[in-house]
Short mmCIF file of C-alpha atoms and ligand atoms in Angstrom, two decimals:
data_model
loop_
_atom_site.label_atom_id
_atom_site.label_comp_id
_atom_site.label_asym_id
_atom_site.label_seq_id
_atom_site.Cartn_x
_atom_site.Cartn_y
_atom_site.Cartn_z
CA UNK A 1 0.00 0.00 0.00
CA UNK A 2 2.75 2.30 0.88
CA UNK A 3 4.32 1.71 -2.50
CA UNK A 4 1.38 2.62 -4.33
CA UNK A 5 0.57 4.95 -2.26
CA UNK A 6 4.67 6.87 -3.05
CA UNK A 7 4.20 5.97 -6.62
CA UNK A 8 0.73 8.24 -6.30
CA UNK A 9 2.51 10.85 -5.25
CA UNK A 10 5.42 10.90 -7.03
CA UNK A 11 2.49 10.60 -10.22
CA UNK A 12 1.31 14.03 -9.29
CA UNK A 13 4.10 15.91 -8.81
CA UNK A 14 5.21 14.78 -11.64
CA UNK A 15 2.29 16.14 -13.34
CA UNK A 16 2.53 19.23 -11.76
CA UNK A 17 5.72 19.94 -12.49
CA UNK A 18 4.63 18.86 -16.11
CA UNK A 19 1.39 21.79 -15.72
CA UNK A 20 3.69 23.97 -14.61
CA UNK A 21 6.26 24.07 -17.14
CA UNK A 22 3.60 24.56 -19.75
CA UNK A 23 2.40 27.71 -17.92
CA UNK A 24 5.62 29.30 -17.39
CA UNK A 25 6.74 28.70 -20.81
CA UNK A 26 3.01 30.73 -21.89
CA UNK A 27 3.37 32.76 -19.63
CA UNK A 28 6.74 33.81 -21.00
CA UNK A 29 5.30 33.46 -24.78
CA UNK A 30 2.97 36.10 -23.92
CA UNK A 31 5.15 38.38 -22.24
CA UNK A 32 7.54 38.81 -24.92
CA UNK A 33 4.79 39.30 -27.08
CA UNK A 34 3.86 42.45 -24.88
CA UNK A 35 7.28 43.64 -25.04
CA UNK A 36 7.35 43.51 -28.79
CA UNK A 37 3.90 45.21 -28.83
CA UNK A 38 5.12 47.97 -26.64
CA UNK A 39 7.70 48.96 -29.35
CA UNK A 40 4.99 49.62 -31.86
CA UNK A 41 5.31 52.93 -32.75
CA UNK A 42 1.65 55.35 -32.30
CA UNK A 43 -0.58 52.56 -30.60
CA UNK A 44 -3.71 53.42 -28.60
CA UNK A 45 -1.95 55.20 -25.04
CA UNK A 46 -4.89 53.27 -23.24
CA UNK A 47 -3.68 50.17 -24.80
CA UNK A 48 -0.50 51.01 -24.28
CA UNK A 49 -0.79 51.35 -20.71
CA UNK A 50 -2.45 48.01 -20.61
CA UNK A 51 0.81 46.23 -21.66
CA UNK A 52 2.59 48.07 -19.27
CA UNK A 53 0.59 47.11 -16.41
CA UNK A 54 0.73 43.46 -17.55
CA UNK A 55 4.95 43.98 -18.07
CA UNK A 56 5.22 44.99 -14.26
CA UNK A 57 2.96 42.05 -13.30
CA UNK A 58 5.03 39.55 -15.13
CA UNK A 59 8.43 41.45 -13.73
CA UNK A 60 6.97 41.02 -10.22
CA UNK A 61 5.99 37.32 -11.11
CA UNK A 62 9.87 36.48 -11.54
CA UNK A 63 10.97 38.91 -8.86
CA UNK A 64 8.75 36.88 -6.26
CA UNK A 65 10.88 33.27 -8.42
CA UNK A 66 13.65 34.82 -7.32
CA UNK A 67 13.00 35.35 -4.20
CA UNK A 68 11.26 32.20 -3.50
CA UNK A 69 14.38 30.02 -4.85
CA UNK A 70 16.90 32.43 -2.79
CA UNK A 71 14.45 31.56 0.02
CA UNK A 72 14.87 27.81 -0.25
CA UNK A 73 18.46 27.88 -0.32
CA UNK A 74 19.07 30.35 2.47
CA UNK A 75 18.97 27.66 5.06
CA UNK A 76 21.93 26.05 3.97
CA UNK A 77 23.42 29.11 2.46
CA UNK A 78 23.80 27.94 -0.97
CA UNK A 79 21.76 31.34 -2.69
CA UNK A 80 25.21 32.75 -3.51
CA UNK A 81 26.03 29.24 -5.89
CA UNK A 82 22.70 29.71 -7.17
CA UNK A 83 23.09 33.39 -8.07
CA UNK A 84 26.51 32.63 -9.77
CA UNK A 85 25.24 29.84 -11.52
CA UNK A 86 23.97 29.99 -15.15
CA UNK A 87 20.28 29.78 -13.87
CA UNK A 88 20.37 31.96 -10.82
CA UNK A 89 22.05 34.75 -13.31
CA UNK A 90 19.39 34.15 -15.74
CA UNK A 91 16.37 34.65 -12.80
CA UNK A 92 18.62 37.85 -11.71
CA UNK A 93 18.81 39.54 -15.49
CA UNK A 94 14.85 38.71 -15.69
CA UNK A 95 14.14 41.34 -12.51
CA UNK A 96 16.89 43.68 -12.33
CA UNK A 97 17.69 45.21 -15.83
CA UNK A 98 14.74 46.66 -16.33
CA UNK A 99 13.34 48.73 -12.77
CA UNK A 100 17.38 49.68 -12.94
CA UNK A 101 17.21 51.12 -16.60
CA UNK A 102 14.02 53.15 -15.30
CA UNK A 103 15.51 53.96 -12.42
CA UNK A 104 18.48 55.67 -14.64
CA UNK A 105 15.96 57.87 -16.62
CA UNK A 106 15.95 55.49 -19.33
CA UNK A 107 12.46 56.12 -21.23
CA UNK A 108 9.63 53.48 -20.57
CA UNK A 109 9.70 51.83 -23.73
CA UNK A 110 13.48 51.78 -24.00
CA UNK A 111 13.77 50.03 -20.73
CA UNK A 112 11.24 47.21 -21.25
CA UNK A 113 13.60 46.44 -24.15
CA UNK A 114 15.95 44.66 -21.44
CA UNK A 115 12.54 42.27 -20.99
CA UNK A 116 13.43 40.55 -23.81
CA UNK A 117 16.28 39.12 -21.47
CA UNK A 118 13.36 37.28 -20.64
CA UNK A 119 13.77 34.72 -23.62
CA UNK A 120 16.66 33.65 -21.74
CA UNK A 121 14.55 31.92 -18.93
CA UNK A 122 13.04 29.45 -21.80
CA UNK A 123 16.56 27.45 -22.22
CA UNK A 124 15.86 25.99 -18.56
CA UNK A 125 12.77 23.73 -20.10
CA UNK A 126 14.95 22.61 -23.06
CA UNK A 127 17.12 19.40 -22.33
CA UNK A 128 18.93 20.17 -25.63
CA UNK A 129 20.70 23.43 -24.50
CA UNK A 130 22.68 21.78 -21.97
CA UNK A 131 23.44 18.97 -24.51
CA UNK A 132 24.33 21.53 -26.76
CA UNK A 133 26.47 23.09 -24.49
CA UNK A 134 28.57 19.65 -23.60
CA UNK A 135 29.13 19.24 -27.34
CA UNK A 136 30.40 22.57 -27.88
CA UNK A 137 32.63 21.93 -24.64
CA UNK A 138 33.99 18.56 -25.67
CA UNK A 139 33.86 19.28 -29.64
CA UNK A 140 36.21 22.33 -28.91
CA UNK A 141 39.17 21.39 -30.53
CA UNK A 142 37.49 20.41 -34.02
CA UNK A 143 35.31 23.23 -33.97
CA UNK A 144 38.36 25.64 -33.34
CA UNK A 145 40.33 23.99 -36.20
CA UNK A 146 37.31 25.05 -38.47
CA UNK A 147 36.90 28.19 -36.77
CA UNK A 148 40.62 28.89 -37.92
CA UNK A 149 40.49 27.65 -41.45
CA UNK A 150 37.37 30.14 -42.09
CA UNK A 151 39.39 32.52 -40.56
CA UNK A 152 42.20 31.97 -42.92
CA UNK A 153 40.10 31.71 -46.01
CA UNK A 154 38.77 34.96 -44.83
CA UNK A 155 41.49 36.72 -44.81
CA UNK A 156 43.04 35.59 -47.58
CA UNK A 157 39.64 35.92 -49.85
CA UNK A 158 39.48 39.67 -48.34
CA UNK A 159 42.79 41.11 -49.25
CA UNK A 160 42.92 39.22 -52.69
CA UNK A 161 39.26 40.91 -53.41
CA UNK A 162 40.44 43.87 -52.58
CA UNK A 163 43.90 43.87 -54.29
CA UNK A 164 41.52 42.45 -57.41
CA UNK A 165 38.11 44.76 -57.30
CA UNK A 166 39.98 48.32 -55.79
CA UNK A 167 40.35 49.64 -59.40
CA UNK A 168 37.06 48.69 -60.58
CA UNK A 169 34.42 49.26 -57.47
CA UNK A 170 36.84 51.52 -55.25
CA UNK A 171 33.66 52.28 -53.45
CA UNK A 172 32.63 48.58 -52.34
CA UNK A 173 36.12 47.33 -52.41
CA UNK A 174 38.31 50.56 -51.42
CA UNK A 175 39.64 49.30 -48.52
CA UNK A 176 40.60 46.04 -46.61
CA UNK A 177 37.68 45.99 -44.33
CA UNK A 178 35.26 46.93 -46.77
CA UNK A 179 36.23 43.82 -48.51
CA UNK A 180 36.36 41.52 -45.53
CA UNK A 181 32.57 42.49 -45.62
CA UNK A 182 32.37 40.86 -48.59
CA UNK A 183 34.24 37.63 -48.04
CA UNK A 184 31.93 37.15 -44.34
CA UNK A 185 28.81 36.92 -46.74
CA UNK A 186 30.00 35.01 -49.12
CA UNK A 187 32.04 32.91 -47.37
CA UNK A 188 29.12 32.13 -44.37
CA UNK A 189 26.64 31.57 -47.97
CA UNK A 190 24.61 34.64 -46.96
CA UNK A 191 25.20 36.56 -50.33
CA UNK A 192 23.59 39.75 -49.72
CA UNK A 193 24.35 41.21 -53.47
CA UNK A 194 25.38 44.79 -52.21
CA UNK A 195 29.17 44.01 -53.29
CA UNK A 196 29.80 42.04 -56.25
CA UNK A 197 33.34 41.47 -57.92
CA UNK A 198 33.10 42.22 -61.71
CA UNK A 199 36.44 41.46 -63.42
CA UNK A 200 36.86 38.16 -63.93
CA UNK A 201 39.89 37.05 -61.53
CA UNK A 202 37.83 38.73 -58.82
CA UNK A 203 34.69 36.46 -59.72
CA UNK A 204 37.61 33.19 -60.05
CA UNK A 205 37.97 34.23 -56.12
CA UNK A 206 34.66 34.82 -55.24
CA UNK A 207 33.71 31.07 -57.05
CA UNK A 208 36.71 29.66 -54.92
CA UNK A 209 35.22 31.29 -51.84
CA UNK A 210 31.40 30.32 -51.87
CA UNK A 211 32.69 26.16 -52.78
CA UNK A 212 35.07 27.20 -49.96
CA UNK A 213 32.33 28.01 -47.24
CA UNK A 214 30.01 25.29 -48.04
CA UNK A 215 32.85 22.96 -47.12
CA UNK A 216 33.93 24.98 -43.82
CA UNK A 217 30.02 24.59 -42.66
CA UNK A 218 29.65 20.91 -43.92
CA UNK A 219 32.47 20.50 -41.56
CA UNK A 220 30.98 22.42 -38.79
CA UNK A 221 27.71 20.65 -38.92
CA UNK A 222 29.39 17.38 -39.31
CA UNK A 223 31.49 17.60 -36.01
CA UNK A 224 28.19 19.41 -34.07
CA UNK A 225 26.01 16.67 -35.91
CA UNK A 226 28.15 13.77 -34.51
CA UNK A 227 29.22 15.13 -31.40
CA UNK A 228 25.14 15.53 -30.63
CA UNK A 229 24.88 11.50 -31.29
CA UNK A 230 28.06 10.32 -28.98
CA UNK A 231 26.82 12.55 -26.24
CA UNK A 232 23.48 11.21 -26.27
CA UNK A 233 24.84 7.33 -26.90
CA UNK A 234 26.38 7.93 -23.57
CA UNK A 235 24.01 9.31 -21.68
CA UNK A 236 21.73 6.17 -22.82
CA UNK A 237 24.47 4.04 -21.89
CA UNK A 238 25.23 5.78 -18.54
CA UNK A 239 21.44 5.66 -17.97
CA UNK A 240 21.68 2.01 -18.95
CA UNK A 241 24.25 1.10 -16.66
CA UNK A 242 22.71 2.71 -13.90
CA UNK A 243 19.60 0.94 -14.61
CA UNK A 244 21.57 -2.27 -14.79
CA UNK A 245 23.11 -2.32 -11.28
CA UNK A 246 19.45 -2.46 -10.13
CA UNK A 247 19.03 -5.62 -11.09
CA UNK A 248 19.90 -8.34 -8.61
CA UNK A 249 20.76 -10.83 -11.05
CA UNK A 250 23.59 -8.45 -12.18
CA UNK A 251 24.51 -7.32 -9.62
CA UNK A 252 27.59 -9.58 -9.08
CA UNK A 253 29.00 -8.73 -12.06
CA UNK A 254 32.37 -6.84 -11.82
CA UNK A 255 32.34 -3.62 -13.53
CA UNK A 256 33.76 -4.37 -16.96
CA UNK A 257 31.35 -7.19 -17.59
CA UNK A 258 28.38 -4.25 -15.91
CA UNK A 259 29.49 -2.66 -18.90
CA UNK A 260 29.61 -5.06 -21.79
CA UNK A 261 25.46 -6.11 -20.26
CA UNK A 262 24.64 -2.16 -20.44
CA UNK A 263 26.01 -2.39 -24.10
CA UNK A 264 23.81 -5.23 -24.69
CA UNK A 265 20.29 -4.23 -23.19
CA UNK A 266 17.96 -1.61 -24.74
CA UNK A 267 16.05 0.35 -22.94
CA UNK A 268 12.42 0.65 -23.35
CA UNK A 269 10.18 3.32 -21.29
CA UNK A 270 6.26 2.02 -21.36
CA UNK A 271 3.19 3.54 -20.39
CA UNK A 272 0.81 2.30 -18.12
CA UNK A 273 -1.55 -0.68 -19.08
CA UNK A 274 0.86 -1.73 -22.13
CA UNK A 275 0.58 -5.06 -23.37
CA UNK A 276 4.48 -6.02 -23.79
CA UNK A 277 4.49 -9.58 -24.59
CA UNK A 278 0.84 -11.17 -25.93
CA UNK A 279 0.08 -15.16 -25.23
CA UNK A 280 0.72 -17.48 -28.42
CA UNK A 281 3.14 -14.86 -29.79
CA UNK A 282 6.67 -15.80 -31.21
CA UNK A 283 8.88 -13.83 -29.00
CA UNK A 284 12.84 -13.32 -29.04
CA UNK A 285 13.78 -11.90 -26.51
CA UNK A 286 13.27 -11.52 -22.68
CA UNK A 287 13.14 -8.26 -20.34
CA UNK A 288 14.46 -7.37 -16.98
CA UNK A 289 12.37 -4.86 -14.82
CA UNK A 290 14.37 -1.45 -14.08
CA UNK A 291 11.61 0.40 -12.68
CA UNK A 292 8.08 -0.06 -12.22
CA UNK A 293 5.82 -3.40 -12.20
CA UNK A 294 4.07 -5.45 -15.18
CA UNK A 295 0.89 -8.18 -14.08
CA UNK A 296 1.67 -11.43 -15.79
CA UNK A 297 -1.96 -13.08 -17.06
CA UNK A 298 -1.69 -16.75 -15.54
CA UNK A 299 -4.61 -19.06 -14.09
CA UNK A 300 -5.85 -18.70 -11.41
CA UNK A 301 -4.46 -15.33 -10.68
CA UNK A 302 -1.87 -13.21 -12.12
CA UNK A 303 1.40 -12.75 -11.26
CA UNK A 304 2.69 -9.58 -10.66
CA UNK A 305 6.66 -8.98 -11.24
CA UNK A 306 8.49 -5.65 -9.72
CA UNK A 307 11.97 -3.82 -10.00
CA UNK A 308 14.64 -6.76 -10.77
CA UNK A 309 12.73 -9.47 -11.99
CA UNK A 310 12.97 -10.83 -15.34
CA UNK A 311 10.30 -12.06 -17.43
CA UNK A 312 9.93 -13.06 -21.36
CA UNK A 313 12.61 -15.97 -20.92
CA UNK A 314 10.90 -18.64 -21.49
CA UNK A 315 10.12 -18.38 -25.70
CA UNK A 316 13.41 -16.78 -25.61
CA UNK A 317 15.16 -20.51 -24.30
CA UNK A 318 13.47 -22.65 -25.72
CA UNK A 319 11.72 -21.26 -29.03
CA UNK A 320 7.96 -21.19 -28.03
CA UNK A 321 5.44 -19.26 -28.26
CA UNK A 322 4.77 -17.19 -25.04
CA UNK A 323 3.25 -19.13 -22.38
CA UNK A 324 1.12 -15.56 -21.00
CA UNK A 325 0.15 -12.14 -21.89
CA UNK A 326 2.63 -9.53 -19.89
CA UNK A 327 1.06 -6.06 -19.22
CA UNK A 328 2.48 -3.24 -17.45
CA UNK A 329 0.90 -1.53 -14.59
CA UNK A 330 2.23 1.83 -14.04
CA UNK A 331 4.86 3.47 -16.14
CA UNK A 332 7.83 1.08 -16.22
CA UNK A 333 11.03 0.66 -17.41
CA UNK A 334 12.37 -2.09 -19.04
CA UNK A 335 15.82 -3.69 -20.22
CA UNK A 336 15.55 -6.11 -23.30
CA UNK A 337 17.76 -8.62 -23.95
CA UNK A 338 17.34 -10.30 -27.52
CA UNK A 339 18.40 -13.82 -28.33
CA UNK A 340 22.00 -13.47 -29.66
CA UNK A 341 22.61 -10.80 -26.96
CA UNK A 342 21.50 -13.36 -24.45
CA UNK A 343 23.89 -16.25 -26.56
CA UNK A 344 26.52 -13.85 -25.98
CA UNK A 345 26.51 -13.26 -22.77
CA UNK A 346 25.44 -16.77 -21.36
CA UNK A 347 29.04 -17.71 -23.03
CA UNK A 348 30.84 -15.56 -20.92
CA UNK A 349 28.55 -15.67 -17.90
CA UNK A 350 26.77 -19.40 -17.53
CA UNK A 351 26.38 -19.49 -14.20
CA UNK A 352 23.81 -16.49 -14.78
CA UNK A 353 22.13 -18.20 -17.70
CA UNK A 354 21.65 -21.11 -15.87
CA UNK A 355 19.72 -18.54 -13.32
CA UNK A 356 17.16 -17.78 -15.79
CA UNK A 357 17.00 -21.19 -16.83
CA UNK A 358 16.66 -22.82 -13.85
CA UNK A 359 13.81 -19.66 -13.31
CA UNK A 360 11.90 -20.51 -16.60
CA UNK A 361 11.44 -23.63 -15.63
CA UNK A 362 10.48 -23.53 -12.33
CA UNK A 363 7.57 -21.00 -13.65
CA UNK A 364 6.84 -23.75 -16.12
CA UNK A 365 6.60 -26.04 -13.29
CA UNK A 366 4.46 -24.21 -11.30
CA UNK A 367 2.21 -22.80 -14.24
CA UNK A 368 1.20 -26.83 -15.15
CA UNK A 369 0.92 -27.68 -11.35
CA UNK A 370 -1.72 -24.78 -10.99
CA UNK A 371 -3.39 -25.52 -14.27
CA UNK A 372 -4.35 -29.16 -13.05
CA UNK A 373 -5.27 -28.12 -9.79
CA UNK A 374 -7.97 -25.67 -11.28
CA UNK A 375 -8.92 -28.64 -13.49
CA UNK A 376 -9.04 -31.05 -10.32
CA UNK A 377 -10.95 -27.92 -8.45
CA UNK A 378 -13.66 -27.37 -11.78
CA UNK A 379 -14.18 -31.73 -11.72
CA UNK A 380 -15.08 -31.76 -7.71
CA UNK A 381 -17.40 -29.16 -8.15
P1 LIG B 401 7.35 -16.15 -22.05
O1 LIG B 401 6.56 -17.37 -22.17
O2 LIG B 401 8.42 -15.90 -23.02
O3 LIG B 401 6.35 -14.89 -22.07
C1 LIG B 401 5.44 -14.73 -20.99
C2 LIG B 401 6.26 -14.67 -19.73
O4 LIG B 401 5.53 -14.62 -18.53
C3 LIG B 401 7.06 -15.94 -19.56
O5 LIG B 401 7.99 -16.08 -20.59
C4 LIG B 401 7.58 -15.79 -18.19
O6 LIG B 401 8.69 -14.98 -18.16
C5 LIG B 401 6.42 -15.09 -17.52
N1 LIG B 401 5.72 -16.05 -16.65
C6 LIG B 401 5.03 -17.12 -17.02
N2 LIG B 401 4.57 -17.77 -15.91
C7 LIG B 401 4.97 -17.10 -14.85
C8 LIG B 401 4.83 -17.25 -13.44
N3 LIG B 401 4.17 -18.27 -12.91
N4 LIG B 401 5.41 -16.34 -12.63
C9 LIG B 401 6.09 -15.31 -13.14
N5 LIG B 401 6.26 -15.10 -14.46
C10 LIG B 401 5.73 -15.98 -15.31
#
């Protein structure tokens, strides 16, 4: 009772946490939406007096966030890590720019500008910007070696543009930075139009320079692209391997051979009331619990299976169909092994295999011995 009673709760908070990320995310939608209406220039006064009201109620909104998270950490005295961390400077750039700018004379309109700081807050609900920022951190070195061969191009497209176009355009390419202009929108693909080499050599360049900055961003997007896919492979697998060490059949494994199981399990996150294995099915593969509990459909009464149990092994040994219908119960994670994953490891681990052996067929056993005692139960009656 207690356990259903936690998972309960820890249902509704996370549902409320879910409710209100959606409102603070609207809530922000529509407040930059009021800041970009206040720079409209000759609204209605009276409407324009309406934004502001609703500006200083948002502003007061995340002053009383602020205060409220400074709050909670001022017991253990941790508000001054918060404030000099990436979110806590965030909360403190949504409140103070903009009563300060006012507070310097700055007109109205000019200060609620700084609200668009605002936008900032949004990254917090977005798993991808800190993923993005890990990539960028452990890409560095690639990204810096483009970063330096666009540089070079760049300056080496800009001076012979301008040692090449001077005579011609002295007014687009007079001087060296008025050419680097140039070679940053060609060379980044933007192409603008508003300087254009005409001789010939010049256009030789500028052909050299646009195949030149298609390459330099292939390259960019290539390193970003793949760095993105290792950081999330091991995140799964860290996930995995956490989920892994959970399981008491595993849990005597030493840590290289934790590992090489994490590599071979997938994980699988499932809804409540999902049907994961269906009676009279082929099936090839098996599942370890992680988190969360599944109800296995057996006569008389079902069996139900919780964090570190296995189930699914028996087609997987010996070939059969499956002997019941599996469904989960509440949101659960599981771990699925697949037939030449399992092959693999029960020749490096048979002791274990023999485990889930020995397991299938003591369900086996148990499964027939309750079947005929229904049937001896249905014939006395
Ligand atoms: P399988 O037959 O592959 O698919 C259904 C699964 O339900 C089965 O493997 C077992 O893992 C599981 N199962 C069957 N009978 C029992 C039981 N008596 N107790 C627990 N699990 C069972």
């Amino acid at each position: 009772v207690s356990s259903t009673a936690e998972h309960n709760g820890l249902q509704r908070q996370a549902a409320f946490r879910r409710h209100s990320v959606t409102l603070q995310c609207l809530l922000l939608t529509v407040a930059l939406s009021a800041v970009a209406g206040l720079s409209l220039p000759g609204s209605n006064p009276t409407y324009m007096v309406g934004l502001e009201v609703f500006l200083w109620m948002c502003l007061g909104f995340f002053a009383f966030d602020l205060a409220r998270q400074l709050w909670a950490r001022s017991d253990t005295g941790q508000w001054r890590e918060y404030l000099l961390s990436p979110l806590g400077l965030v909360d403190l750039l949504a409140v103070v720019p903009v009563p300060l700018a006012i507070l310097c004379g700055a007109p109205s309109a000019g200060a609620w500008l700084m609200g668009t700081l605002w936008v900032l807050k949004l990254a917090r609900f977005v798993p991808g910007v800190t993923l993005l920022g890990r990539v960028i951190a452990l890409e560095a070195r690639p990204l810096a070696s483009v970063l330096v061969i666009f540089m070079i191009i760049l300056v080496f497209a800009s001076v012979c543009l301008f040692v090449l176009e001077r005579g011609a355009q002295p007014e687009r390419f007079g001087s060296l930075p008025m050419s680097f202009w140039w070679a940053v929108t060609t060379l980044t693909t933007t192409g603008y139009g508003d300087s254009v080499p005409v001789t010939p050599l010049g256009r030789l360049v500028a052909s050299l320079v646009m195949i030149c900055g298609l390459g330099v961003f292939g390259l960019w997007t290539g390193i970003l692209a793949t760095g993105f896919a290792t950081e999330h492979r091991r995140q799964d697998f860290i996930r995995n391997w956490q989920l892994v060490t959970r399981v008491p059949l595993f849990s005597g494994l030493d840590p290289i051979s934790a590992i090489e199981v994490a590599r071979l399990l997938r994980r699988i996150d499932l809804a409540e009331r999902t049907v994961v294995v269906r009676r009279g099915r082929p099936g090839d593969c098996m599942y370890f619990i992680a988190e969360g509990e599944v109800e296995v459909s057996i006569e008389p009464r079902p069996v139900k299976l919780g964090p570190g149990q296995f189930f699914g092994e028996i087609a997987l040994l010996d070939g059969s169909p499956r002997t019941a219908t599996v469904v989960t119960t509440r949101p659960t994670t599981l771990l699925m092994l697949g037939v030449p994953e399992f092959r693999s490891f029960a020749a490096v681990r048979p002791d274990i295999a023999e485990l889930v052996d020995r397991e299938a067929k003591k369900r086996l056993w148990q499964n027939k011995a309750k079947r005929e005692n229904t049937s001896e139960h249905a014939e006395a009656e």
